[in-house]
PDB file of C-alpha atoms in Angstrom:
ATOM      1  CA  MET A 264     -15.835  11.946 -14.498  1.00  0.00           C
ATOM      2  CA  ASN A 265     -16.655  15.760 -16.667  1.00  0.00           C
ATOM      3  CA  GLY A 266     -18.273  14.920 -20.036  1.00  0.00           C
ATOM      4  CA  ARG A 267     -18.631  11.670 -19.393  1.00  0.00           C
ATOM      5  CA  THR A 268     -22.425  11.335 -20.208  1.00  0.00           C
ATOM      6  CA  GLN A 269     -25.146   8.221 -19.696  1.00  0.00           C
ATOM      7  CA  LYS A 270     -28.482   9.038 -21.973  1.00  0.00           C
ATOM      8  CA  ILE A 271     -31.525  10.154 -20.488  1.00  0.00           C
ATOM      9  CA  SER A 272     -33.598  10.595 -23.822  1.00  0.00           C
ATOM     10  CA  LYS A 273     -33.549  10.863 -27.232  1.00  0.00           C
ATOM     11  CA  GLU A 274     -33.717  14.763 -26.810  1.00  0.00           C
ATOM     12  CA  GLU A 275     -31.279  15.460 -24.044  1.00  0.00           C
ATOM     13  CA  THR A 276     -28.258  13.650 -21.775  1.00  0.00           C
ATOM     14  CA  CYS A 277     -27.260  14.462 -18.758  1.00  0.00           C
ATOM     15  CA  PRO A 278     -23.351  14.767 -17.951  1.00  0.00           C
ATOM     16  CA  GLN A 279     -21.598  13.465 -14.844  1.00  0.00           C
ATOM     17  CA  LYS A 280     -20.485  15.882 -12.330  1.00  0.00           C
ATOM     18  CA  ASN A 281     -17.565  15.991  -9.446  1.00  0.00           C
ATOM     19  CA  ARG A 282     -19.878  16.305  -6.323  1.00  0.00           C
ATOM     20  CA  THR A 283     -18.887  14.756  -2.883  1.00  0.00           C
ATOM     21  CA  VAL A 284     -21.993  14.049  -0.498  1.00  0.00           C
ATOM     22  CA  SER A 285     -22.995  11.530   2.068  1.00  0.00           C
ATOM     23  CA  GLU A 286     -23.998   8.481   1.873  1.00  0.00           C
ATOM     24  CA  GLY A 287     -28.021   7.509   2.002  1.00  0.00           C
ATOM     25  CA  TYR A 288     -31.006   7.423   0.241  1.00  0.00           C
ATOM     26  CA  VAL A 289     -30.683   8.522  -3.811  1.00  0.00           C
ATOM     27  CA  GLY A 290     -33.943   8.794  -3.462  1.00  0.00           C
ATOM     28  CA  GLY A 291     -36.905  10.644  -1.862  1.00  0.00           C
ATOM     29  CA  GLN A 292     -40.693   9.339  -0.648  1.00  0.00           C
ATOM     30  CA  THR A 293     -41.343   6.162  -1.498  1.00  0.00           C
ATOM     31  CA  PHE A 294     -45.266   5.317  -1.261  1.00  0.00           C
ATOM     32  CA  LEU A 295     -45.158   1.404  -0.995  1.00  0.00           C
ATOM     33  CA  TRP A 296     -42.470  -0.801   0.155  1.00  0.00           C
ATOM     34  CA  ILE A 297     -40.689  -3.785  -1.266  1.00  0.00           C
ATOM     35  CA  THR A 298     -39.232  -5.834   0.328  1.00  0.00           C
ATOM     36  CA  GLU A 299     -36.559  -8.651  -0.006  1.00  0.00           C
ATOM     37  CA  ASN A 300     -38.298 -12.003  -0.394  1.00  0.00           C
ATOM     38  CA  ASN A 301     -41.522 -10.562  -1.646  1.00  0.00           C
ATOM     39  CA  LEU A 302     -43.925  -6.998  -2.185  1.00  0.00           C
ATOM     40  CA  THR A 303     -46.973  -6.205  -0.585  1.00  0.00           C
ATOM     41  CA  ASP A 304     -48.777  -5.337  -3.402  1.00  0.00           C
ATOM     42  CA  THR A 305     -51.594  -7.377  -5.219  1.00  0.00           C
ATOM     43  CA  ASN A 306     -51.488  -6.554  -8.754  1.00  0.00           C
ATOM     44  CA  GLN A 307     -48.166  -7.761  -8.930  1.00  0.00           C
ATOM     45  CA  LEU A 308     -47.954  -7.652 -12.287  1.00  0.00           C
ATOM     46  CA  GLY A 309     -50.467  -5.114 -14.228  1.00  0.00           C
ATOM     47  CA  ASP A 310     -50.746  -1.832 -14.288  1.00  0.00           C
ATOM     48  CA  GLY A 311     -48.260   0.658 -12.241  1.00  0.00           C
ATOM     49  CA  LEU A 312     -45.305  -1.803 -12.188  1.00  0.00           C
ATOM     50  CA  LEU A 313     -43.478   0.580 -13.166  1.00  0.00           C
ATOM     51  CA  GLU A 314     -44.257   2.848 -10.384  1.00  0.00           C
ATOM     52  CA  MET A 315     -42.804  -0.515  -8.335  1.00  0.00           C
ATOM     53  CA  ILE A 316     -39.689  -0.380 -10.334  1.00  0.00           C
ATOM     54  CA  VAL A 317     -38.799   3.150  -9.458  1.00  0.00           C
ATOM     55  CA  SER A 318     -39.883   3.773  -6.979  1.00  0.00           C
ATOM     56  CA  PRO A 319     -37.093   5.225  -4.457  1.00  0.00           C
ATOM     57  CA  SER A 320     -36.493   1.872  -1.726  1.00  0.00           C
ATOM     58  CA  ASN A 321     -36.777  -0.307  -4.864  1.00  0.00           C
ATOM     59  CA  LEU A 322     -34.226   2.194  -6.844  1.00  0.00           C
ATOM     60  CA  ASN A 323     -32.043   2.405  -3.443  1.00  0.00           C
ATOM     61  CA  ARG A 324     -31.237  -1.017  -2.639  1.00  0.00           C
ATOM     62  CA  ALA A 325     -30.654  -1.584  -6.758  1.00  0.00           C
ATOM     63  CA  TYR A 326     -27.929   0.979  -6.901  1.00  0.00           C
ATOM     64  CA  GLN A 327     -26.582  -0.847  -3.116  1.00  0.00           C
ATOM     65  CA  GLN A 328     -26.403  -4.468  -4.751  1.00  0.00           C
ATOM     66  CA  VAL A 329     -25.172  -2.899  -7.518  1.00  0.00           C
ATOM     67  CA  LYS A 330     -22.270  -1.371  -5.707  1.00  0.00           C
ATOM     68  CA  ARG A 331     -21.004  -4.157  -3.940  1.00  0.00           C
ATOM     69  CA  ASN A 332     -21.239  -6.205  -6.905  1.00  0.00           C
ATOM     70  CA  LYS A 333     -18.942  -3.634  -7.841  1.00  0.00           C
ATOM     71  CA  GLY A 334     -17.436  -4.840 -11.407  1.00  0.00           C
ATOM     72  CA  SER A 335     -15.851  -2.966 -14.574  1.00  0.00           C
ATOM     73  CA  GLY A 336     -17.800   0.222 -16.030  1.00  0.00           C
ATOM     74  CA  GLY A 337     -19.536   0.041 -19.745  1.00  0.00           C
ATOM     75  CA  VAL A 338     -19.779   2.160 -22.624  1.00  0.00           C
ATOM     76  CA  ASP A 339     -19.569   5.359 -21.360  1.00  0.00           C
ATOM     77  CA  LYS A 340     -16.479   4.342 -19.256  1.00  0.00           C
ATOM     78  CA  MET A 341     -18.686   5.311 -15.757  1.00  0.00           C
ATOM     79  CA  GLU A 342     -17.641   3.288 -12.701  1.00  0.00           C
ATOM     80  CA  VAL A 343     -19.441   2.413  -9.468  1.00  0.00           C
ATOM     81  CA  GLU A 344     -17.965   4.622  -7.601  1.00  0.00           C
ATOM     82  CA  SER A 345     -19.551   7.661  -9.231  1.00  0.00           C
ATOM     83  CA  LEU A 346     -22.534   6.179  -9.101  1.00  0.00           C
ATOM     84  CA  LYS A 347     -24.511   7.201  -6.304  1.00  0.00           C
ATOM     85  CA  ASP A 348     -23.471  11.030  -6.707  1.00  0.00           C
ATOM     86  CA  TYR A 349     -24.712  10.322 -10.658  1.00  0.00           C
ATOM     87  CA  LEU A 350     -27.899   9.626  -8.893  1.00  0.00           C
ATOM     88  CA  VAL A 351     -27.960  11.549  -6.692  1.00  0.00           C
ATOM     89  CA  ILE A 352     -27.894  15.155  -9.121  1.00  0.00           C
ATOM     90  CA  HIS A 353     -29.637  13.473 -12.368  1.00  0.00           C
ATOM     91  CA  LYS A 354     -32.402  10.806  -9.928  1.00  0.00           C
ATOM     92  CA  ASP A 355     -35.801  12.574 -11.160  1.00  0.00           C
ATOM     93  CA  GLU A 356     -34.915  13.168 -14.834  1.00  0.00           C
ATOM     94  CA  LEU A 357     -33.837   9.641 -14.565  1.00  0.00           C
ATOM     95  CA  ILE A 358     -37.155   8.599 -13.381  1.00  0.00           C
ATOM     96  CA  THR A 359     -39.363  10.600 -14.723  1.00  0.00           C
ATOM     97  CA  SER A 360     -37.210   9.721 -18.193  1.00  0.00           C
ATOM     98  CA  ILE A 361     -38.431   6.089 -17.353  1.00  0.00           C
ATOM     99  CA  LEU A 362     -42.337   7.049 -17.015  1.00  0.00           C
ATOM    100  CA  GLN A 363     -42.337   9.071 -20.183  1.00  0.00           C
ATOM    101  CA  GLY A 364     -41.255   5.958 -21.901  1.00  0.00           C
ATOM    102  CA  ASN A 365     -37.968   8.546 -23.219  1.00  0.00           C
ATOM    103  CA  TYR A 366     -35.356   6.543 -21.857  1.00  0.00           C
ATOM    104  CA  ARG A 367     -32.399   4.831 -24.631  1.00  0.00           C
ATOM    105  CA  PRO A 368     -29.989   3.075 -22.251  1.00  0.00           C
ATOM    106  CA  ASN A 369     -26.790   2.541 -23.853  1.00  0.00           C
ATOM    107  CA  PRO A 370     -24.993  -0.626 -25.305  1.00  0.00           C
ATOM    108  CA  VAL A 371     -23.132  -3.596 -23.095  1.00  0.00           C
ATOM    109  CA  ARG A 372     -19.772  -3.256 -23.694  1.00  0.00           C
ATOM    110  CA  ARG A 373     -18.437  -6.552 -25.211  1.00  0.00           C
ATOM    111  CA  VAL A 374     -15.943  -8.329 -23.599  1.00  0.00           C
ATOM    112  CA  LEU A 375     -14.709 -12.295 -24.059  1.00  0.00           C
ATOM    113  CA  ILE A 376     -13.762 -14.169 -21.675  1.00  0.00           C
ATOM    114  CA  PRO A 377     -11.166 -16.754 -22.034  1.00  0.00           C
ATOM    115  CA  LYS A 378     -13.408 -20.734 -21.206  1.00  0.00           C
ATOM    116  CA  ASP A 379     -12.209 -23.838 -22.761  1.00  0.00           C
ATOM    117  CA  ASN A 380     -13.999 -23.893 -25.777  1.00  0.00           C
ATOM    118  CA  GLY A 381     -12.944 -20.631 -26.586  1.00  0.00           C
ATOM    119  CA  HIS A 382     -14.412 -18.122 -25.452  1.00  0.00           C
ATOM    120  CA  ARG A 383     -17.367 -16.486 -23.511  1.00  0.00           C
ATOM    121  CA  LYS A 384     -19.443 -13.827 -24.599  1.00  0.00           C
ATOM    122  CA  LEU A 385     -20.392 -10.883 -21.960  1.00  0.00           C
ATOM    123  CA  GLY A 386     -21.927  -7.786 -21.974  1.00  0.00           C
ATOM    124  CA  ILE A 387     -21.144  -5.164 -19.148  1.00  0.00           C
ATOM    125  CA  PRO A 388     -23.641  -2.621 -19.230  1.00  0.00           C
ATOM    126  CA  THR A 389     -23.287   1.075 -17.459  1.00  0.00           C
ATOM    127  CA  VAL A 390     -23.672   0.543 -14.521  1.00  0.00           C
ATOM    128  CA  VAL A 391     -26.828   3.215 -14.516  1.00  0.00           C
ATOM    129  CA  ASP A 392     -27.679   0.619 -17.129  1.00  0.00           C
ATOM    130  CA  ARG A 393     -27.391  -1.850 -14.002  1.00  0.00           C
ATOM    131  CA  CYS A 394     -29.179  -0.089 -11.903  1.00  0.00           C
ATOM    132  CA  ILE A 395     -32.371  -0.021 -13.784  1.00  0.00           C
ATOM    133  CA  GLN A 396     -31.476  -3.050 -14.693  1.00  0.00           C
ATOM    134  CA  GLN A 397     -31.605  -4.736 -11.004  1.00  0.00           C
ATOM    135  CA  ALA A 398     -34.777  -2.140 -10.159  1.00  0.00           C
ATOM    136  CA  ILE A 399     -36.641  -4.211 -12.790  1.00  0.00           C
ATOM    137  CA  ALA A 400     -34.875  -6.894 -11.831  1.00  0.00           C
ATOM    138  CA  GLN A 401     -35.850  -7.585  -8.047  1.00  0.00           C
ATOM    139  CA  VAL A 402     -39.142  -6.852  -9.169  1.00  0.00           C
ATOM    140  CA  LEU A 403     -40.082  -9.134 -11.876  1.00  0.00           C
ATOM    141  CA  SER A 404     -37.739 -11.916  -9.558  1.00  0.00           C
ATOM    142  CA  PRO A 405     -40.287 -12.735  -6.678  1.00  0.00           C
ATOM    143  CA  MET A 406     -42.929 -12.893  -9.139  1.00  0.00           C
ATOM    144  CA  TYR A 407     -41.422 -15.731 -11.343  1.00  0.00           C
ATOM    145  CA  GLU A 408     -39.716 -17.796  -8.952  1.00  0.00           C
ATOM    146  CA  PRO A 409     -43.072 -19.640  -7.990  1.00  0.00           C
ATOM    147  CA  GLN A 410     -42.781 -21.025 -11.711  1.00  0.00           C
ATOM    148  CA  PHE A 411     -39.640 -21.473 -12.384  1.00  0.00           C
ATOM    149  CA  SER A 412     -38.589 -25.694 -12.112  1.00  0.00           C
ATOM    150  CA  ASP A 413     -37.647 -27.153  -8.328  1.00  0.00           C
ATOM    151  CA  ASN A 414     -35.177 -28.577  -9.841  1.00  0.00           C
ATOM    152  CA  SER A 415     -33.784 -25.635 -11.516  1.00  0.00           C
ATOM    153  CA  TYR A 416     -29.855 -23.933  -9.750  1.00  0.00           C
ATOM    154  CA  GLY A 417     -28.251 -21.812 -12.043  1.00  0.00           C
ATOM    155  CA  PHE A 418     -28.967 -18.139 -11.633  1.00  0.00           C
ATOM    156  CA  ARG A 419     -30.992 -18.163  -9.006  1.00  0.00           C
ATOM    157  CA  PRO A 420     -31.802 -16.178  -5.935  1.00  0.00           C
ATOM    158  CA  ARG A 421     -30.406 -18.765  -3.360  1.00  0.00           C
ATOM    159  CA  ARG A 422     -29.949 -20.870  -5.281  1.00  0.00           C
ATOM    160  CA  ASN A 423     -25.820 -22.193  -6.163  1.00  0.00           C
ATOM    161  CA  ALA A 424     -23.701 -24.547  -7.098  1.00  0.00           C
ATOM    162  CA  HIS A 425     -23.424 -26.255  -3.906  1.00  0.00           C
ATOM    163  CA  GLY A 426     -27.375 -26.772  -3.433  1.00  0.00           C
ATOM    164  CA  ALA A 427     -27.411 -28.832  -7.569  1.00  0.00           C
ATOM    165  CA  LEU A 428     -24.197 -30.708  -5.995  1.00  0.00           C
ATOM    166  CA  ARG A 429     -26.646 -31.267  -2.520  1.00  0.00           C
ATOM    167  CA  LYS A 430     -29.405 -32.300  -4.899  1.00  0.00           C
ATOM    168  CA  CYS A 431     -26.807 -34.949  -6.477  1.00  0.00           C
ATOM    169  CA  GLN A 432     -26.402 -36.571  -3.304  1.00  0.00           C
ATOM    170  CA  ALA A 433     -29.758 -36.934  -2.801  1.00  0.00           C
ATOM    171  CA  TYR A 434     -30.813 -38.340  -6.139  1.00  0.00           C
ATOM    172  CA  ILE A 435     -27.736 -41.616  -5.466  1.00  0.00           C
ATOM    173  CA  THR A 436     -28.420 -41.987  -1.886  1.00  0.00           C
ATOM    174  CA  GLU A 437     -31.648 -43.027  -3.461  1.00  0.00           C
ATOM    175  CA  GLY A 438     -30.343 -44.890  -5.306  1.00  0.00           C
ATOM    176  CA  TYR A 439     -29.580 -43.151  -9.048  1.00  0.00           C
ATOM    177  CA  LYS A 440     -27.240 -44.192 -10.982  1.00  0.00           C
ATOM    178  CA  TYR A 441     -27.122 -42.226 -13.801  1.00  0.00           C
ATOM    179  CA  ALA A 442     -26.634 -38.427 -14.808  1.00  0.00           C
ATOM    180  CA  VAL A 443     -26.549 -36.659 -17.857  1.00  0.00           C
ATOM    181  CA  ASP A 444     -24.889 -33.563 -18.876  1.00  0.00           C
ATOM    182  CA  LEU A 445     -26.572 -30.462 -21.191  1.00  0.00           C
ATOM    183  CA  ASP A 446     -25.129 -28.075 -21.904  1.00  0.00           C
ATOM    184  CA  LEU A 447     -27.218 -25.449 -25.334  1.00  0.00           C
ATOM    185  CA  GLU A 448     -24.472 -23.607 -27.840  1.00  0.00           C
ATOM    186  CA  LYS A 449     -24.513 -20.316 -28.430  1.00  0.00           C
ATOM    187  CA  PHE A 450     -28.003 -19.900 -25.618  1.00  0.00           C
ATOM    188  CA  PHE A 451     -27.828 -16.347 -24.541  1.00  0.00           C
ATOM    189  CA  ASP A 452     -27.041 -15.316 -28.090  1.00  0.00           C
ATOM    190  CA  THR A 453     -29.376 -16.738 -30.192  1.00  0.00           C
ATOM    191  CA  VAL A 454     -32.572 -15.445 -27.985  1.00  0.00           C
ATOM    192  CA  ASN A 455     -35.437 -14.917 -30.057  1.00  0.00           C
ATOM    193  CA  HIS A 456     -36.534 -10.983 -28.827  1.00  0.00           C
ATOM    194  CA  SER A 457     -39.743 -11.171 -30.027  1.00  0.00           C
ATOM    195  CA  LYS A 458     -40.779 -15.045 -28.268  1.00  0.00           C
ATOM    196  CA  LEU A 459     -38.998 -13.401 -24.841  1.00  0.00           C
ATOM    197  CA  ILE A 460     -41.276 -10.415 -24.972  1.00  0.00           C
ATOM    198  CA  GLU A 461     -43.956 -12.068 -26.389  1.00  0.00           C
ATOM    199  CA  ILE A 462     -43.401 -15.187 -22.980  1.00  0.00           C
ATOM    200  CA  LEU A 463     -43.168 -11.545 -20.867  1.00  0.00           C
ATOM    201  CA  SER A 464     -46.157 -10.298 -22.103  1.00  0.00           C
ATOM    202  CA  ARG A 465     -47.574 -13.600 -21.096  1.00  0.00           C
ATOM    203  CA  SER A 466     -47.308 -12.143 -17.248  1.00  0.00           C
ATOM    204  CA  VAL A 467     -46.251  -8.324 -17.046  1.00  0.00           C
ATOM    205  CA  LYS A 468     -49.666  -6.285 -18.267  1.00  0.00           C
ATOM    206  CA  ASP A 469     -47.664  -2.195 -17.582  1.00  0.00           C
ATOM    207  CA  ALA A 470     -46.470  -2.073 -21.296  1.00  0.00           C
ATOM    208  CA  ARG A 471     -44.388   0.075 -20.315  1.00  0.00           C
ATOM    209  CA  VAL A 472     -42.196  -1.933 -18.429  1.00  0.00           C
ATOM    210  CA  VAL A 473     -41.873  -4.401 -20.825  1.00  0.00           C
ATOM    211  CA  SER A 474     -41.301  -1.700 -23.331  1.00  0.00           C
ATOM    212  CA  LEU A 475     -38.124  -0.830 -21.022  1.00  0.00           C
ATOM    213  CA  ILE A 476     -37.481  -4.403 -21.513  1.00  0.00           C
ATOM    214  CA  HIS A 477     -38.147  -4.784 -25.011  1.00  0.00           C
ATOM    215  CA  LYS A 478     -35.276  -1.195 -25.442  1.00  0.00           C
ATOM    216  CA  TYR A 479     -32.636  -3.062 -23.185  1.00  0.00           C
ATOM    217  CA  LEU A 480     -32.969  -6.194 -26.108  1.00  0.00           C
ATOM    218  CA  ASN A 481     -32.602  -3.740 -28.493  1.00  0.00           C
ATOM    219  CA  ALA A 482     -29.831  -1.179 -27.182  1.00  0.00           C
ATOM    220  CA  GLY A 483     -26.745  -2.900 -29.463  1.00  0.00           C
ATOM    221  CA  VAL A 484     -22.836  -4.173 -28.751  1.00  0.00           C
ATOM    222  CA  GLN A 485     -19.762  -2.304 -27.987  1.00  0.00           C
ATOM    223  CA  VAL A 486     -17.558  -4.271 -30.735  1.00  0.00           C
ATOM    224  CA  GLY A 487     -13.772  -2.067 -29.937  1.00  0.00           C
ATOM    225  CA  SER A 488     -15.368   1.877 -31.570  1.00  0.00           C
ATOM    226  CA  LYS A 489     -18.087  -0.069 -32.991  1.00  0.00           C
ATOM    227  CA  ILE A 490     -21.538  -0.310 -32.930  1.00  0.00           C
ATOM    228  CA  ARG A 491     -23.458  -3.304 -33.227  1.00  0.00           C
ATOM    229  CA  THR A 492     -27.254  -4.228 -33.748  1.00  0.00           C
ATOM    230  CA  SER A 493     -29.277  -6.904 -31.026  1.00  0.00           C
ATOM    231  CA  GLU A 494     -31.852  -8.397 -33.415  1.00  0.00           C
ATOM    232  CA  VAL A 495     -31.202 -11.246 -31.503  1.00  0.00           C
ATOM    233  CA  GLY A 496     -30.430 -12.548 -28.021  1.00  0.00           C
ATOM    234  CA  VAL A 497     -29.906 -11.878 -24.400  1.00  0.00           C
ATOM    235  CA  PRO A 498     -26.465 -10.452 -23.399  1.00  0.00           C
ATOM    236  CA  GLN A 499     -24.750 -12.061 -20.650  1.00  0.00           C
ATOM    237  CA  GLY A 500     -23.085  -9.949 -17.497  1.00  0.00           C
ATOM    238  CA  GLY A 501     -26.134  -7.464 -16.884  1.00  0.00           C
ATOM    239  CA  PRO A 502     -29.116  -8.307 -13.746  1.00  0.00           C
ATOM    240  CA  LEU A 503     -31.999  -8.262 -16.505  1.00  0.00           C
ATOM    241  CA  SER A 504     -30.441 -11.211 -18.099  1.00  0.00           C
ATOM    242  CA  PRO A 505     -30.417 -14.681 -15.520  1.00  0.00           C
ATOM    243  CA  ILE A 506     -34.301 -14.021 -15.440  1.00  0.00           C
ATOM    244  CA  PHE A 507     -34.978 -14.209 -19.106  1.00  0.00           C
ATOM    245  CA  LYS A 508     -32.491 -17.344 -19.490  1.00  0.00           C
ATOM    246  CA  GLN A 509     -35.152 -18.999 -17.173  1.00  0.00           C
ATOM    247  CA  HIS A 510     -38.007 -17.622 -18.276  1.00  0.00           C
ATOM    248  CA  TYR A 511     -37.323 -18.727 -21.771  1.00  0.00           C
ATOM    249  CA  VAL A 512     -36.255 -21.866 -21.018  1.00  0.00           C
ATOM    250  CA  GLU A 513     -39.431 -22.963 -19.483  1.00  0.00           C
TER     251      GLU A 513
END
């Protein structure tokens, strides 16, 4: 892994180094507790939200989730297996750069997945960015879930296609005979960034979190050896994309 880097700020990068460490926390002491189903802080969307996102307990849970999900590396070619070593070495400066607003996400790596009528464009973030996005999603998701429709099953925690089928089965039992199938063409590719940020800002009052999310939207896409700007659209493939999609639709 020598020579591979993950951007921390405008001024510096941190090289990935070979190091063997024991399993365990990738962070230090935390001042609050975030459980899987709820947040204990009452001012959930106000000032201090960024501190909740980068708290050691939340980052550690994000790391564990990224590790479970596996997946391929991003533009820096760092693999999931190297993420723990990287975080152990660089966690302090990573957290500091996020809190100070200096962190700059890497572009996502474009991958084309075959589908019936062509290809689906996936954007694969670096494993470090996946961990940060997962940390953000873990804090925002419990806050937004109560606002989303009970009839929505896609990209939702503890919801899946089997739950949607059971719901359809219940409707059939009630006597309904017709179903309408809709697909929003290129929805992810055409999300308006300004509109999405406006919607998020209605609830998220910590401007630093909004700014960090905006940076992820504008991080760009690497196609082959070229970096393309991302003025519109939300790349499919990152932990934040489902929240963006659901919030934008509803």
